[in-house]
Coordinates of N, CA and C in Angstrom, one line a residue:
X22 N 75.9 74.7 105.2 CA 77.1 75.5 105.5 C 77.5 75.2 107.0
X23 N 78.8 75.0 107.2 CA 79.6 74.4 108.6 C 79.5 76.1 109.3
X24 N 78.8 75.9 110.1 CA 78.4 77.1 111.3 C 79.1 76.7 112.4
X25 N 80.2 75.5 113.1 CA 80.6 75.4 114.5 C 81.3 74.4 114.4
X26 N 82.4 74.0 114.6 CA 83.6 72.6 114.6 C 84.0 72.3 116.0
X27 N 84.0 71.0 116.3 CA 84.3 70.6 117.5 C 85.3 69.6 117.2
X28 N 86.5 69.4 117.7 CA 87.6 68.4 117.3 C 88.8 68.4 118.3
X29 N 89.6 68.0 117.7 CA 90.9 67.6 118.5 C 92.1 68.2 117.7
X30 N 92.9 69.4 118.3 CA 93.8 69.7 117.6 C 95.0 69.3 116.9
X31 N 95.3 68.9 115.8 CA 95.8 67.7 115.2 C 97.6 68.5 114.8
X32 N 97.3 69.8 114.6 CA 98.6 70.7 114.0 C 98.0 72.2 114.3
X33 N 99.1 72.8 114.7 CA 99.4 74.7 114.9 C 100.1 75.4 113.9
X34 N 99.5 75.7 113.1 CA 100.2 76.9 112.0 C 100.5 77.8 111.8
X35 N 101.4 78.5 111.3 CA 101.3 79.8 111.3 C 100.1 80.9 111.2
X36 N 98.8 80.6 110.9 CA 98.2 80.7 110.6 C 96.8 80.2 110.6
X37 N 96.8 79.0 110.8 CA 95.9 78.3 110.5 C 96.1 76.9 111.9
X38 N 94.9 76.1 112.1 CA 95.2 75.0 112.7 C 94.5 73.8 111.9
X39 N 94.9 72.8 112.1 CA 93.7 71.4 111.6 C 93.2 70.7 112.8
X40 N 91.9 70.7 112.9 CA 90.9 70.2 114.1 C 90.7 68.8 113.4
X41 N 90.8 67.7 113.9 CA 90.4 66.1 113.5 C 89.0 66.1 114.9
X42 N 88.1 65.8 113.8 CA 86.5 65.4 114.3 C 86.7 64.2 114.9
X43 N 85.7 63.6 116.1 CA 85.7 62.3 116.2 C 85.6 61.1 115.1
X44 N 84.9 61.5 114.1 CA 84.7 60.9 113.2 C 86.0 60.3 111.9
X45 N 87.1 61.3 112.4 CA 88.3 60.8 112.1 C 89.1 62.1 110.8
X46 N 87.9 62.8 110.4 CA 87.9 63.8 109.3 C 88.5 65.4 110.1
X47 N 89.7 65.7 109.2 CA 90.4 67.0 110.1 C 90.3 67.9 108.8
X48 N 90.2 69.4 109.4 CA 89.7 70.3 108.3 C 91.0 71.4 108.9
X49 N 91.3 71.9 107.7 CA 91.9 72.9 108.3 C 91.3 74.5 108.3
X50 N 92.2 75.1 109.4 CA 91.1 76.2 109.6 C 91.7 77.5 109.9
X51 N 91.4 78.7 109.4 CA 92.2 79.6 109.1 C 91.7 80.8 110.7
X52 N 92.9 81.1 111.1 CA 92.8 81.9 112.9 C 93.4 83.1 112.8
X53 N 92.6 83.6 113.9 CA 93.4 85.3 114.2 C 94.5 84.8 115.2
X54 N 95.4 85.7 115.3 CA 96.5 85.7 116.2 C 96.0 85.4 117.7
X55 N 95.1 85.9 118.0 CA 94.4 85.8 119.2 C 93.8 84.1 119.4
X56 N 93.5 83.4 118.6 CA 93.0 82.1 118.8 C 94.1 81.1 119.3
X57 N 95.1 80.9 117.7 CA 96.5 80.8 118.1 C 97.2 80.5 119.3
X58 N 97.4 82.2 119.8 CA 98.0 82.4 121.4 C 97.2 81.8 122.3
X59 N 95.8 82.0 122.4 CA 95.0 81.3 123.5 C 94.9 79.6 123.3
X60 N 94.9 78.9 122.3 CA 95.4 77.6 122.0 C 97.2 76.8 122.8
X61 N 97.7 77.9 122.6 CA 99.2 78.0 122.8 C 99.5 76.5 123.6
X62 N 99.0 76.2 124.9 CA 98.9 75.6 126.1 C 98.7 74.1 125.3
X63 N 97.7 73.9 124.5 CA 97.0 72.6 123.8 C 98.1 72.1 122.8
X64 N 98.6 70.8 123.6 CA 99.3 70.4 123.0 C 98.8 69.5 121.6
X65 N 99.7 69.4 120.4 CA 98.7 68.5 119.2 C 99.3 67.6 119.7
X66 N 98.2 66.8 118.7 CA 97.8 65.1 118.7 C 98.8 64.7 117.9
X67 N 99.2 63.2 117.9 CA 99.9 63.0 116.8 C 99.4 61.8 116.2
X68 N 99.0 61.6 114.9 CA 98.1 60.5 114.1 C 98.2 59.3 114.7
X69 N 97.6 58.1 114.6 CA 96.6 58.4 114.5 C 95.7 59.2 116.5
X70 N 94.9 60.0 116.1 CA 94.3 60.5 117.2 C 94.2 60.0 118.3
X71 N 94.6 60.5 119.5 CA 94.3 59.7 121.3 C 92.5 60.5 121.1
X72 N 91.7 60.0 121.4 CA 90.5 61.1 121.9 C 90.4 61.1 123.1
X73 N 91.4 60.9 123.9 CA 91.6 61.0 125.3 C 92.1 62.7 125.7
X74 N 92.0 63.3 124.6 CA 92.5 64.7 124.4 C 91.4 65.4 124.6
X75 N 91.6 66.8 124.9 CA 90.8 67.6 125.5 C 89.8 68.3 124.2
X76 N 88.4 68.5 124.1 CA 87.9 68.4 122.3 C 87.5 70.2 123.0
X77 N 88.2 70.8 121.4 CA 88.4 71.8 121.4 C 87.2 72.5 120.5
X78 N 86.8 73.8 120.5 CA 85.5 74.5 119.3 C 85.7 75.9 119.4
X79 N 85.3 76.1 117.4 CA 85.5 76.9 116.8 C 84.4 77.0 116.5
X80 N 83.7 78.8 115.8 CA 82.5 78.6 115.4 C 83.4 79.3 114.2
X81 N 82.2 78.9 113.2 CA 83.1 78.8 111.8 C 82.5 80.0 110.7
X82 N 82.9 80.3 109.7 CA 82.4 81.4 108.5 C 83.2 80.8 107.6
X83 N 82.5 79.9 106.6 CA 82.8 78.7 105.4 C 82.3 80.1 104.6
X84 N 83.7 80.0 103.2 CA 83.4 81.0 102.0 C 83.7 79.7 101.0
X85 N 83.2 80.0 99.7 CA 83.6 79.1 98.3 C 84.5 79.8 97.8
X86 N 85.0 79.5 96.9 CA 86.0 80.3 96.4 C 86.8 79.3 95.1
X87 N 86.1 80.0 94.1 CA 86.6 79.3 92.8 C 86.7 77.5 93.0
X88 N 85.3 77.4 93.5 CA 85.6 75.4 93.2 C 86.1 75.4 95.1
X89 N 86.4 76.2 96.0 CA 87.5 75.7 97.2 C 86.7 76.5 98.2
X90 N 86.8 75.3 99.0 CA 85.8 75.4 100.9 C 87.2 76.0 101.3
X91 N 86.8 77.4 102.2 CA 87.9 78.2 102.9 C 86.5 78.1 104.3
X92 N 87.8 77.7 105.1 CA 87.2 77.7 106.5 C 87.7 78.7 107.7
X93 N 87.2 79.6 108.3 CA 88.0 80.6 109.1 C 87.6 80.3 110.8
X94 N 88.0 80.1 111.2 CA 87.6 79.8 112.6 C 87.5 80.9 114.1
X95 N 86.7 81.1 115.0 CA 86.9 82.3 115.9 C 86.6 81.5 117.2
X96 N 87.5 82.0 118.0 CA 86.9 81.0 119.7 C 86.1 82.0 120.1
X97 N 85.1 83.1 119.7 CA 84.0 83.4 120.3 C 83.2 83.9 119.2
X98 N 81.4 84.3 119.6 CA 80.8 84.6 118.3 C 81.1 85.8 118.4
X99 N 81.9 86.9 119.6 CA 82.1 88.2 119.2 C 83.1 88.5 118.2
X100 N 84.3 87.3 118.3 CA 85.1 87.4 117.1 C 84.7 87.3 115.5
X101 N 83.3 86.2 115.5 CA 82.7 86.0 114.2 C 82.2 87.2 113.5
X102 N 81.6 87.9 114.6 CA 81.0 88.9 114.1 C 81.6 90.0 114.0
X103 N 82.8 90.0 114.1 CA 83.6 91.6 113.7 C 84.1 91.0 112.5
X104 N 84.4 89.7 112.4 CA 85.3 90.0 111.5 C 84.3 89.4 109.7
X105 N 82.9 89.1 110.3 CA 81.7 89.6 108.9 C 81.6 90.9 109.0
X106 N 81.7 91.5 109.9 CA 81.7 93.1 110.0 C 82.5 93.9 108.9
X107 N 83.9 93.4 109.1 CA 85.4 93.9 108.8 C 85.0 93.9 107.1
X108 N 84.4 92.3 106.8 CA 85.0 92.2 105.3 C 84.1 92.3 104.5
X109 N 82.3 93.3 105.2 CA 81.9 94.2 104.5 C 82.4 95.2 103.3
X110 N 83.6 95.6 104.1 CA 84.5 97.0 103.5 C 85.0 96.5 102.0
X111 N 84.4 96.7 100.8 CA 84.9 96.0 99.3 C 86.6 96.0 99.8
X112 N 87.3 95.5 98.9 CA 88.5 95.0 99.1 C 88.9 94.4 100.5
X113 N 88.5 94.7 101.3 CA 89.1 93.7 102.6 C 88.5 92.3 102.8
X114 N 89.3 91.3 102.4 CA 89.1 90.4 102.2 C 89.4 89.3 103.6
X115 N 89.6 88.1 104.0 CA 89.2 87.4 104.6 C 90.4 87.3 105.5
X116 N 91.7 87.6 104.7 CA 93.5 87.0 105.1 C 93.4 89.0 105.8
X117 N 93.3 90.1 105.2 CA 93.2 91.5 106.0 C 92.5 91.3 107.4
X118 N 91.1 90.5 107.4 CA 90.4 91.0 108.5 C 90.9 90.1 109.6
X119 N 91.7 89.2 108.9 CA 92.0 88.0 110.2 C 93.4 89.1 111.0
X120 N 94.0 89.9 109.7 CA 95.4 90.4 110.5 C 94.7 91.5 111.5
X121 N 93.5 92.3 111.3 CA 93.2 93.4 111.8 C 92.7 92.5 113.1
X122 N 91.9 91.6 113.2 CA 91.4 90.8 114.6 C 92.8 90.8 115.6
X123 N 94.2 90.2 114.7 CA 95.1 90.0 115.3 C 96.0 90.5 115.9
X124 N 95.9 92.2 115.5 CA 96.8 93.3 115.9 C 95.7 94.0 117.0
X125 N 94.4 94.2 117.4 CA 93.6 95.0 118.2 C 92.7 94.3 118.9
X126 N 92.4 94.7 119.8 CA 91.4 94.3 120.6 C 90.0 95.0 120.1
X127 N 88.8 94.4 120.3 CA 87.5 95.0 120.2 C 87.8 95.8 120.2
X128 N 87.5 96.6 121.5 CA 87.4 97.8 122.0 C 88.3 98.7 121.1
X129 N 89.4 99.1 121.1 CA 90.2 99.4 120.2 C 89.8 99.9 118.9
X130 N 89.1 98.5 118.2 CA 89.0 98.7 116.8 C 87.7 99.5 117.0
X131 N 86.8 99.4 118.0 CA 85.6 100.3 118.1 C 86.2 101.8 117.9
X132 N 87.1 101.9 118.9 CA 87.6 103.7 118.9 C 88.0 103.8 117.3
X133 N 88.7 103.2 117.1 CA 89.6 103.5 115.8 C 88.4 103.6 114.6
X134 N 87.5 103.4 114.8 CA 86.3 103.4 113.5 C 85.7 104.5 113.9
X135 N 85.1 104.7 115.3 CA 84.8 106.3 115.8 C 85.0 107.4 115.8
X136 N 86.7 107.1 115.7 CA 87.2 108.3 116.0 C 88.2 108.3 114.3
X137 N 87.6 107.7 113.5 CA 88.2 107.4 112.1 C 89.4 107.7 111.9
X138 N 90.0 106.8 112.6 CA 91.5 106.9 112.5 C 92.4 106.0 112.1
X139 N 92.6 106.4 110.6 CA 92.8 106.1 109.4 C 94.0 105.3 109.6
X140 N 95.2 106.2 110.4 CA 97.1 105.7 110.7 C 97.1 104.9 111.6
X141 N 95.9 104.1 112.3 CA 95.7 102.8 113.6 C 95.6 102.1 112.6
X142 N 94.8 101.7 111.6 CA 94.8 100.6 110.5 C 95.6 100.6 109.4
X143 N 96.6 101.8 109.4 CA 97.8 101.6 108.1 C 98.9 100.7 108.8
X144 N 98.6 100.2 110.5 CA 100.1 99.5 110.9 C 99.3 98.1 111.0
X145 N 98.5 97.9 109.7 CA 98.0 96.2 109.7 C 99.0 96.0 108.5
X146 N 99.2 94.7 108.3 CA 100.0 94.0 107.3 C 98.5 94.0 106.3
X147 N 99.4 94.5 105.0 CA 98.3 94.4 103.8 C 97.2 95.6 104.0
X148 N 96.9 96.3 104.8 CA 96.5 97.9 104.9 C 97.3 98.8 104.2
X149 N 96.5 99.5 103.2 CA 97.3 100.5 102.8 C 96.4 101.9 103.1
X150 N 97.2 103.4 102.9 CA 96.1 104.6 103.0 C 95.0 103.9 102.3
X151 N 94.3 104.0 100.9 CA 93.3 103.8 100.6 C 92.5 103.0 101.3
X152 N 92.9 101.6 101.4 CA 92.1 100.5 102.3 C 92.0 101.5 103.7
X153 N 92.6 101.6 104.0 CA 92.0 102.3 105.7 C 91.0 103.3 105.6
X154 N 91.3 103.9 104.9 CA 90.4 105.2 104.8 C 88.9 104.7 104.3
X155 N 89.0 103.8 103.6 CA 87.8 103.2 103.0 C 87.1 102.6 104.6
X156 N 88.2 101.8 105.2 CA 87.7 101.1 106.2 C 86.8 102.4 107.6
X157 N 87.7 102.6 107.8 CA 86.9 104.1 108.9 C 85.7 104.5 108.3
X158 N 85.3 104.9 106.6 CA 84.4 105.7 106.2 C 83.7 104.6 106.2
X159 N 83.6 103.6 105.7 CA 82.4 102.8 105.2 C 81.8 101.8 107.0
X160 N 82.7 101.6 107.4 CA 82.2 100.8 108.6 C 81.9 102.1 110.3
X161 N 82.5 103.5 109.7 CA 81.9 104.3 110.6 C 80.5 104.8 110.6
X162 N 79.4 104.3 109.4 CA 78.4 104.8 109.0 C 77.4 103.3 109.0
X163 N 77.7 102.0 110.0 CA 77.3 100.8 110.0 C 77.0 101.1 111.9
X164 N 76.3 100.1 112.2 CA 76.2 99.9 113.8 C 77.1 98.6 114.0
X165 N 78.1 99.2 114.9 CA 79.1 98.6 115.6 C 78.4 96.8 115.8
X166 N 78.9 96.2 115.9 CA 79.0 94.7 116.4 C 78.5 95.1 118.4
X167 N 77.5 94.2 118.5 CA 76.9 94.4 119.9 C 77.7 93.7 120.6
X168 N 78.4 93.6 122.0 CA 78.1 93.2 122.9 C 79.8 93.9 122.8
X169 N 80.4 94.8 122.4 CA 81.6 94.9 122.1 C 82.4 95.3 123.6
X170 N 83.7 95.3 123.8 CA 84.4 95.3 125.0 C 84.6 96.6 125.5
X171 N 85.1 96.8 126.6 CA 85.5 98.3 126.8 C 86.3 98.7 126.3
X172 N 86.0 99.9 125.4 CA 86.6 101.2 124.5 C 87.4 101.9 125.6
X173 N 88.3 102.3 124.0 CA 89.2 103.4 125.0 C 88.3 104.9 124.7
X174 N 88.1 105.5 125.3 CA 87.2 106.9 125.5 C 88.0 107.5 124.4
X175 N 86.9 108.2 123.8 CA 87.1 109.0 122.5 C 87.4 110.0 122.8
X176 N 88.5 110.5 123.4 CA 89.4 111.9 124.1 C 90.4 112.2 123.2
X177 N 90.4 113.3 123.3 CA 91.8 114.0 122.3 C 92.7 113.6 122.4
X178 N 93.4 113.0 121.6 CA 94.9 112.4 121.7 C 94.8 111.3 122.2
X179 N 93.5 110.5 122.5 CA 94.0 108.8 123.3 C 94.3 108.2 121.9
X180 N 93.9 108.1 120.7 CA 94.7 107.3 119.8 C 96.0 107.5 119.6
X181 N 96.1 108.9 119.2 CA 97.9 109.3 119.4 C 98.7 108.6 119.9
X182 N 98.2 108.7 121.7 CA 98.7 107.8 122.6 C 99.3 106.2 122.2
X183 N 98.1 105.7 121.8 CA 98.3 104.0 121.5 C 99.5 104.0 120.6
X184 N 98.9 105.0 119.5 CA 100.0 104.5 117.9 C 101.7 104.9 118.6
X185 N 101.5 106.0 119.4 CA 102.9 106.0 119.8 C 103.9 105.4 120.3
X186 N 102.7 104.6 121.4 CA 103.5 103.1 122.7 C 103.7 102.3 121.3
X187 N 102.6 102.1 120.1 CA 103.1 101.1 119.4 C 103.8 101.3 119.0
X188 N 104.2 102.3 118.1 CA 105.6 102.5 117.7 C 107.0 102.6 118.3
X189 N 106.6 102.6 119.4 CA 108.1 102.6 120.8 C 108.1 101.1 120.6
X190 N 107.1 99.9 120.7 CA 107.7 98.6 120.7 C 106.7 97.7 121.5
X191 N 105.6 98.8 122.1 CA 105.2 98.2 123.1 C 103.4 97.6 122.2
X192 N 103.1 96.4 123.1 CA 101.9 95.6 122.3 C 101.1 96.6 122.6
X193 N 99.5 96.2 121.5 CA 98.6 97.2 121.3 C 97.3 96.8 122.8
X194 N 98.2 95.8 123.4 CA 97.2 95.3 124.8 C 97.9 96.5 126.2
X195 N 99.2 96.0 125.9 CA 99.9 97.1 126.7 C 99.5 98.4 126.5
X196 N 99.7 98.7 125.7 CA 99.4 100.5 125.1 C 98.1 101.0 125.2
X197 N 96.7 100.0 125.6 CA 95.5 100.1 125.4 C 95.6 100.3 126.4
X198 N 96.4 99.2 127.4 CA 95.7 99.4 129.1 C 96.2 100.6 129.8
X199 N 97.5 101.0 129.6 CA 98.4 101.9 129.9 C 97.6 103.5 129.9
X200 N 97.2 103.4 128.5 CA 96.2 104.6 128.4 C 95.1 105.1 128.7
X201 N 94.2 104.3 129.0 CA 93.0 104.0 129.9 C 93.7 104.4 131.1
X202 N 94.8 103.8 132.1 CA 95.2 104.5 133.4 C 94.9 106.1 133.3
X203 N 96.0 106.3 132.5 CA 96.2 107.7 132.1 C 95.1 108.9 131.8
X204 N 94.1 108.1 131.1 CA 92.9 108.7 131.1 C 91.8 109.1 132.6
X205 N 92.1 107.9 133.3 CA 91.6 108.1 134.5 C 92.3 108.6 135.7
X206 N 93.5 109.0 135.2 CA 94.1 109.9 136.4 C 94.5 111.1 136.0
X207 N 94.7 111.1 134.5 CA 95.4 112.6 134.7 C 93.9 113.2 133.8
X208 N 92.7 113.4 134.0 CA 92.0 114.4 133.2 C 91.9 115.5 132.9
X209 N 92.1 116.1 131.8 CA 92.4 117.3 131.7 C 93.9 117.5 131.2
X210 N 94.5 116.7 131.7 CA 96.4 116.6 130.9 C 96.5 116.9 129.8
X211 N 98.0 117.5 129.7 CA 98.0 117.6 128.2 C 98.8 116.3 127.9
X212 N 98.8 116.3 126.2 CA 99.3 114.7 125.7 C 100.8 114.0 125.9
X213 N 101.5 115.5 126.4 CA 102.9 115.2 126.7 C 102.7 114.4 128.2
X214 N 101.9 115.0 129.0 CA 101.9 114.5 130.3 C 101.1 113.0 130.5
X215 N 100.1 112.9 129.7 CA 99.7 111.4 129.6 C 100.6 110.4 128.6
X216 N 101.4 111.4 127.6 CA 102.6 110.1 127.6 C 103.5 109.8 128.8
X217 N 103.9 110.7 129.2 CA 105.2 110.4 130.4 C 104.5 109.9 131.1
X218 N 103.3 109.8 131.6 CA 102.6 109.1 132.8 C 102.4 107.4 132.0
X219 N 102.2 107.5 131.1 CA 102.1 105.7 130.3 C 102.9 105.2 130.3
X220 N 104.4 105.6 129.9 CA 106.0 105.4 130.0 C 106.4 104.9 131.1
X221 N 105.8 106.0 132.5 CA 106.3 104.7 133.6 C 105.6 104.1 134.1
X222 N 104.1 104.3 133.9 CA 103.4 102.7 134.1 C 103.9 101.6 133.3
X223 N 104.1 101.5 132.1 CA 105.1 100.6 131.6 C 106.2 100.1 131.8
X224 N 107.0 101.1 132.5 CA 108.8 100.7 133.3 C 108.4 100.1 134.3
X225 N 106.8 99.8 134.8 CA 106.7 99.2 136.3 C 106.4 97.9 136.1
X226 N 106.3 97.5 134.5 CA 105.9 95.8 134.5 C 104.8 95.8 134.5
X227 N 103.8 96.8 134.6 CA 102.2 96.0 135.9 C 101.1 96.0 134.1
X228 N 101.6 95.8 132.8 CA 100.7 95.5 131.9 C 101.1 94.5 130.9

C-alpha cells in the first residue's frame, strides 16, 4: 500500500493534482482545498519533466474500489488523520471528507464535534441534516485526532458567531480568528456584543 509520494507537479485540478515520480510514472491524486491553495505558488511542469523543479510530497491513503486505485493526498500527517477520522462516520465517504477538510480548520472541526453542532456541517457540499447529525454523534463519542490545533473555546454562542460571519460572506479562517479576539476581550458579553465587536475587526482588514 502507497503510504507517501514524492514527485514533481505535472498538472493542478480542480480537485485533484498529478505528481510525476523521478522514475517518470505520474499518479493522480485527489486534495483538500487546503493543499491546492498552499501548492498555488508551484508552478507545473510541462512534459516531458525538467527535474530541475522543486520535488514536492504528499503522504497518501490508497482505497480499492471496484477493480480502481483511488489515491488521496494530504501535505501533513495531521491532515491524514482527520480525514481516516472523518470517513469512519458510515456514509461519509472519501469526496465528503475531503470537502469538510476544505471548508474548516482543525481546530474548528474539533469545536464543531464538541459542541455537536450539527448546522456547521450542513454548509459542506454533499452534507445533509442526517449526514451531520450522524457525523457530531458518532465521532463525538471517538478520541479526537492528537496533536490538533487551537480550538475555538466551547462558549455559548462562539459557533453561532462563526456560522453567522459565514453566512455574511466572510471565510471560515476569518470568522475563526475574528472570534477568538472577541472571546478574549469581551468575556462575559452578550452575543449581540461579540458580533458587533467581530464586524469591526473585520472592517479593519487585520484577518
Amino acid at each position: 500500500m502507497i503510504a507517501y509520494l514524492q514527485g514533481y507537479l505535472l498538472s493542478r485540478q480542480k480537485d485533484a493534482v498529478v505528481l510525476v515520480m523521478p522514475q517518470g510514472v505520474g499518479y493522480q491524486i485527489y486534495v483538500s482545498g487546503h493543499t491546492l491553495q498552499a501548492w498555488q505558488h508551484y508552478s507545473c511542469a510541462q512534459p516531458p519533466v525538467s527535474f530541475s523543479q522543486e520535488l514536492l510530497f504528499l503522504w497518501i491513503h490508497e482505497e480499492v474500489r471496484e477493480g480502481q486505485v483511488f489515491l488521496y493526498g494530504f501535505s501533513s500527517c495531521q491532515e491524514q488523520e482527520w480525514f481516516r477520522f472523518l470517513i469512519q462516520v458510515p456514509g461519509l465517504g472519501p469526496k465528503i471528507a475531503l470537502n469538510i477538510l476544505s471548508a474548516f480548520s482543525f481546530g474548528l472541526l474539533q469545536s464543531a464535534i464538541v459542541a455537536k453542532d450539527v448546522k456547521m456541517f450542513q454548509t459542506v457540499s454533499g452534507v445533509g441534516t442526517k449526514l451531520a447529525t450522524r457525523i457530531v454523534h458518532d465521532l463525538s463519542l471517538k478520541t479526537l485526532p492528537l496533536g490538533t490545533e487551537q480550538s475555538l473555546p466551547v462558549l455559548e454562542g462562539a459557533e453561532d458567531l462563526v456560522r453567522g460571519l459565514f453566512i455574511l460572506g466572510y471565510s471560515q479562517a476569518q470568522a475563526y480568528q475574528a472570534v477568538l479576539k472577541a472571546q478574549e476581550a469581551l468575556s462575559g458579553a452578550s452575543l449581540e456584543e461579540r458580533m458587533a465587536f467581530c464586524l469591526r475587526e473585520l472592517g479593519k482588514g487585520l484577518f
